[in-house]
Amino acid sequence: MKLIGKRIIVRELSFKDTDDYYEYGKSENVGPNAGWKPFSSKEIANRMLSSAILSKDCYAIALKDSNKLIGTISIYNNAIRKYKYAKSLGFSLNEVYWNNGYMTEAVNLVIDYVFSKTDCEVLEIGHHSDNYRSKRVIEKCGFKYDGRLCKYKALYDGTVIDADFYSITKEEYERKKDYEKRIKTEI
């Protein structure tokens, strides 16, 4: 898969991404918000990257002009919903690139891909209840709040967290797309 946006590309991960993956994965501000322990070494980053590459459901978010990895985005089948046409979405981003719209751009590209190129009928996403940056991205991309799962999971350090979940259906996505198209033609 290769999705091209205005400033980013969503593409396959590569071992060439190891240094960039380690750069942001070692941050105390990134890993814990995504549910993983910050990378303590480049070796651990390389092992985690290997696992992500093998999973075939995790993709690179790279800057369009330099191909530098700045984050990852995953589309996976083990959704909370027990419905064969549901998929889940997850993401992480190098904190240097926070608050610049890169993740919103990546999520919108992936939503379009999922509903245009796969049989997915509902896409779900969640975030730790205190992760307000992820919440904002999710809401800007048109997901609707489904609810909170209290005591959702224990993190690597034993901290038990709540998680908030959202979803968007293919029909909601198509209505949003039609509305945006009408607005553009009226301007």
mmCIF file of C-alpha atoms in Angstrom:
data_model
loop_
_atom_site.group_PDB
_atom_site.id
_atom_site.type_symbol
_atom_site.label_atom_id
_atom_site.label_comp_id
_atom_site.label_asym_id
_atom_site.label_seq_id
_atom_site.Cartn_x
_atom_site.Cartn_y
_atom_site.Cartn_z
ATOM 1 C CA MET A 1 0.000 0.000 0.000
ATOM 2 C CA LYS A 2 1.192 3.486 -0.807
ATOM 3 C CA LEU A 3 -1.002 6.504 -0.095
ATOM 4 C CA ILE A 4 0.172 9.962 -1.079
ATOM 5 C CA GLY A 5 -1.046 13.060 0.722
ATOM 6 C CA LYS A 6 -0.132 16.717 0.504
ATOM 7 C CA ARG A 7 2.826 16.462 2.904
ATOM 8 C CA ILE A 8 3.137 12.778 3.763
ATOM 9 C CA ILE A 9 3.206 9.300 2.328
ATOM 10 C CA VAL A 10 1.731 6.246 4.024
ATOM 11 C CA ARG A 11 3.862 3.358 2.805
ATOM 12 C CA GLU A 12 5.285 -0.032 3.732
ATOM 13 C CA LEU A 13 7.736 -0.041 6.641
ATOM 14 C CA SER A 14 11.360 -0.861 5.850
ATOM 15 C CA PHE A 15 14.501 -1.699 7.790
ATOM 16 C CA LYS A 16 15.851 1.584 6.396
ATOM 17 C CA ASP A 17 13.444 3.196 8.885
ATOM 18 C CA THR A 18 15.282 1.800 11.936
ATOM 19 C CA ASP A 19 17.049 5.021 12.959
ATOM 20 C CA ASP A 20 13.900 7.141 12.602
ATOM 21 C CA TYR A 21 11.812 4.494 14.385
ATOM 22 C CA TYR A 22 14.242 4.449 17.303
ATOM 23 C CA GLU A 23 14.410 8.263 17.339
ATOM 24 C CA TYR A 24 10.755 8.650 18.220
ATOM 25 C CA GLY A 25 10.169 5.273 19.869
ATOM 26 C CA LYS A 26 12.584 6.032 22.700
ATOM 27 C CA SER A 27 10.563 9.074 23.791
ATOM 28 C CA GLU A 28 8.770 8.934 27.138
ATOM 29 C CA ASN A 29 5.989 10.965 25.493
ATOM 30 C CA VAL A 30 5.263 8.619 22.584
ATOM 31 C CA GLY A 31 5.418 4.946 23.603
ATOM 32 C CA PRO A 32 3.376 5.119 26.801
ATOM 33 C CA ASN A 33 0.558 6.978 24.990
ATOM 34 C CA ALA A 34 0.500 4.177 22.419
ATOM 35 C CA GLY A 35 0.726 1.474 25.097
ATOM 36 C CA TRP A 36 4.340 0.389 24.679
ATOM 37 C CA LYS A 37 7.497 0.854 26.681
ATOM 38 C CA PRO A 38 9.900 3.422 25.216
ATOM 39 C CA PHE A 39 12.746 1.725 23.354
ATOM 40 C CA SER A 40 15.819 1.471 25.560
ATOM 41 C CA SER A 41 18.150 0.608 22.680
ATOM 42 C CA LYS A 42 18.381 0.522 18.913
ATOM 43 C CA GLU A 43 18.362 -3.300 19.136
ATOM 44 C CA ILE A 44 14.929 -3.264 20.771
ATOM 45 C CA ALA A 45 13.697 -0.743 18.196
ATOM 46 C CA ASN A 46 14.949 -3.050 15.440
ATOM 47 C CA ARG A 47 13.133 -6.046 16.963
ATOM 48 C CA MET A 48 9.914 -4.050 17.302
ATOM 49 C CA LEU A 49 10.273 -2.785 13.735
ATOM 50 C CA SER A 50 10.824 -6.364 12.519
ATOM 51 C CA SER A 51 7.626 -7.417 14.252
ATOM 52 C CA ALA A 52 5.707 -4.487 12.736
ATOM 53 C CA ILE A 53 7.019 -5.299 9.251
ATOM 54 C CA LEU A 54 6.094 -8.973 9.604
ATOM 55 C CA SER A 55 2.612 -8.143 10.876
ATOM 56 C CA LYS A 56 1.693 -6.675 7.458
ATOM 57 C CA ASP A 57 -0.797 -4.340 9.171
ATOM 58 C CA CYS A 58 1.541 -1.536 10.269
ATOM 59 C CA TYR A 59 2.598 1.193 7.837
ATOM 60 C CA ALA A 60 5.074 4.060 7.828
ATOM 61 C CA ILE A 61 4.026 7.676 7.907
ATOM 62 C CA ALA A 62 6.845 9.450 6.077
ATOM 63 C CA LEU A 63 7.472 13.018 5.005
ATOM 64 C CA LYS A 64 6.774 13.340 1.313
ATOM 65 C CA ASP A 65 9.847 15.443 0.521
ATOM 66 C CA SER A 66 12.472 13.353 2.372
ATOM 67 C CA ASN A 67 10.826 9.938 2.990
ATOM 68 C CA LYS A 68 11.774 10.308 6.689
ATOM 69 C CA LEU A 69 9.671 8.087 8.963
ATOM 70 C CA ILE A 70 7.796 10.252 11.463
ATOM 71 C CA GLY A 71 5.215 7.757 12.690
ATOM 72 C CA THR A 72 3.256 4.590 12.092
ATOM 73 C CA ILE A 73 -0.362 3.763 11.412
ATOM 74 C CA SER A 74 -1.934 0.312 11.673
ATOM 75 C CA ILE A 75 -5.045 -1.243 10.189
ATOM 76 C CA TYR A 76 -5.818 -4.530 11.855
ATOM 77 C CA ASN A 77 -8.588 -7.092 12.003
ATOM 78 C CA ASN A 78 -8.815 -7.839 15.719
ATOM 79 C CA ALA A 79 -11.452 -5.193 16.322
ATOM 80 C CA ILE A 80 -13.375 -4.811 19.579
ATOM 81 C CA ARG A 81 -16.495 -5.520 17.567
ATOM 82 C CA LYS A 82 -17.089 -9.151 16.739
ATOM 83 C CA TYR A 83 -18.117 -8.399 13.174
ATOM 84 C CA LYS A 84 -16.151 -9.630 10.179
ATOM 85 C CA TYR A 85 -16.416 -6.294 8.351
ATOM 86 C CA ALA A 86 -14.917 -4.267 11.216
ATOM 87 C CA LYS A 87 -11.306 -3.123 11.367
ATOM 88 C CA SER A 88 -9.301 -1.217 13.953
ATOM 89 C CA LEU A 89 -6.935 1.674 13.473
ATOM 90 C CA GLY A 90 -3.967 2.683 15.639
ATOM 91 C CA PHE A 91 -1.218 5.273 15.309
ATOM 92 C CA SER A 92 1.868 6.869 16.831
ATOM 93 C CA LEU A 93 3.839 9.957 15.848
ATOM 94 C CA ASN A 94 7.239 11.427 16.636
ATOM 95 C CA GLU A 95 6.570 14.221 19.138
ATOM 96 C CA VAL A 96 8.668 16.643 17.064
ATOM 97 C CA TYR A 97 5.804 16.544 14.528
ATOM 98 C CA TRP A 98 2.879 16.888 16.942
ATOM 99 C CA ASN A 99 0.335 19.668 16.405
ATOM 100 C CA ASN A 100 1.101 20.109 12.704
ATOM 101 C CA GLY A 101 -1.757 18.090 11.179
ATOM 102 C CA TYR A 102 0.408 15.195 9.967
ATOM 103 C CA MET A 103 -1.531 12.537 11.849
ATOM 104 C CA THR A 104 -4.895 13.953 10.783
ATOM 105 C CA GLU A 105 -3.678 13.803 7.184
ATOM 106 C CA ALA A 106 -2.488 10.196 7.612
ATOM 107 C CA VAL A 107 -5.699 9.033 9.307
ATOM 108 C CA ASN A 108 -7.851 10.624 6.593
ATOM 109 C CA LEU A 109 -5.781 8.928 3.865
ATOM 110 C CA VAL A 110 -6.201 5.566 5.590
ATOM 111 C CA ILE A 111 -9.935 6.033 6.168
ATOM 112 C CA ASP A 112 -10.367 6.745 2.460
ATOM 113 C CA TYR A 113 -8.286 3.680 1.561
ATOM 114 C CA VAL A 114 -10.134 1.366 3.969
ATOM 115 C CA PHE A 115 -13.593 2.358 2.775
ATOM 116 C CA SER A 116 -12.649 2.577 -0.914
ATOM 117 C CA LYS A 117 -10.407 -0.475 -1.332
ATOM 118 C CA THR A 118 -11.470 -3.031 1.289
ATOM 119 C CA ASP A 119 -14.709 -4.677 2.419
ATOM 120 C CA CYS A 120 -14.636 -2.816 5.751
ATOM 121 C CA GLU A 121 -18.003 -1.434 6.850
ATOM 122 C CA VAL A 122 -16.988 0.025 10.212
ATOM 123 C CA LEU A 123 -13.633 1.351 11.352
ATOM 124 C CA GLU A 124 -12.951 1.702 15.058
ATOM 125 C CA ILE A 125 -10.229 3.441 16.999
ATOM 126 C CA GLY A 126 -9.405 4.007 20.637
ATOM 127 C CA HIS A 127 -7.081 5.995 22.853
ATOM 128 C CA HIS A 128 -6.050 5.999 26.482
ATOM 129 C CA SER A 129 -8.618 8.186 28.211
ATOM 130 C CA ASP A 130 -6.043 10.808 29.166
ATOM 131 C CA ASN A 131 -4.494 11.067 25.678
ATOM 132 C CA TYR A 132 -6.124 14.290 24.500
ATOM 133 C CA ARG A 133 -3.939 14.704 21.405
ATOM 134 C CA SER A 134 -5.147 11.397 19.973
ATOM 135 C CA LYS A 135 -8.704 12.257 20.954
ATOM 136 C CA ARG A 136 -8.507 15.494 18.952
ATOM 137 C CA VAL A 137 -7.171 13.737 15.834
ATOM 138 C CA ILE A 138 -9.897 11.103 16.083
ATOM 139 C CA GLU A 139 -12.666 13.678 16.384
ATOM 140 C CA LYS A 140 -11.278 15.836 13.524
ATOM 141 C CA CYS A 141 -11.339 12.761 11.277
ATOM 142 C CA GLY A 142 -15.065 12.226 11.798
ATOM 143 C CA PHE A 143 -15.161 9.320 14.250
ATOM 144 C CA LYS A 144 -18.129 9.232 16.632
ATOM 145 C CA TYR A 145 -17.695 8.452 20.333
ATOM 146 C CA ASP A 146 -18.845 4.943 21.300
ATOM 147 C CA GLY A 147 -17.881 4.934 24.967
ATOM 148 C CA ARG A 148 -15.294 4.193 27.606
ATOM 149 C CA LEU A 149 -13.995 0.817 28.688
ATOM 150 C CA CYS A 150 -12.959 1.161 32.317
ATOM 151 C CA LYS A 151 -9.888 -0.792 33.374
ATOM 152 C CA TYR A 152 -9.284 -1.613 29.709
ATOM 153 C CA LYS A 153 -5.764 -2.975 30.072
ATOM 154 C CA ALA A 154 -2.579 -2.986 32.102
ATOM 155 C CA LEU A 155 0.391 -1.239 30.506
ATOM 156 C CA TYR A 156 3.974 -2.517 30.456
ATOM 157 C CA ASP A 157 4.611 -0.895 33.868
ATOM 158 C CA GLY A 158 1.461 -2.334 35.478
ATOM 159 C CA THR A 159 -0.576 0.885 35.253
ATOM 160 C CA VAL A 160 -4.201 0.044 34.497
ATOM 161 C CA ILE A 161 -5.830 2.466 32.088
ATOM 162 C CA ASP A 162 -9.276 3.285 30.795
ATOM 163 C CA ALA A 163 -9.741 3.665 27.052
ATOM 164 C CA ASP A 164 -12.208 5.631 24.959
ATOM 165 C CA PHE A 165 -13.471 4.138 21.695
ATOM 166 C CA TYR A 166 -14.874 5.664 18.536
ATOM 167 C CA SER A 167 -16.080 4.427 15.175
ATOM 168 C CA ILE A 168 -17.043 5.572 11.722
ATOM 169 C CA THR A 169 -19.153 3.561 9.301
ATOM 170 C CA LYS A 170 -18.703 3.444 5.564
ATOM 171 C CA GLU A 171 -22.075 5.216 5.184
ATOM 172 C CA GLU A 172 -21.015 8.038 7.533
ATOM 173 C CA TYR A 173 -17.745 8.389 5.647
ATOM 174 C CA GLU A 174 -19.518 8.575 2.278
ATOM 175 C CA ARG A 175 -21.966 11.209 3.590
ATOM 176 C CA LYS A 176 -19.049 13.281 4.915
ATOM 177 C CA LYS A 177 -17.220 12.959 1.584
ATOM 178 C CA ASP A 178 -20.346 13.979 -0.390
ATOM 179 C CA TYR A 179 -20.882 16.973 1.911
ATOM 180 C CA GLU A 180 -17.262 18.127 1.503
ATOM 181 C CA LYS A 181 -17.557 17.767 -2.275
ATOM 182 C CA ARG A 182 -20.746 19.890 -2.321
ATOM 183 C CA ILE A 183 -19.114 22.576 -0.168
ATOM 184 C CA LYS A 184 -16.131 22.771 -2.561
ATOM 185 C CA THR A 185 -18.370 23.176 -5.617
ATOM 186 C CA GLU A 186 -20.456 25.889 -3.923
ATOM 187 C CA ILE A 187 -17.400 27.995 -3.134
#
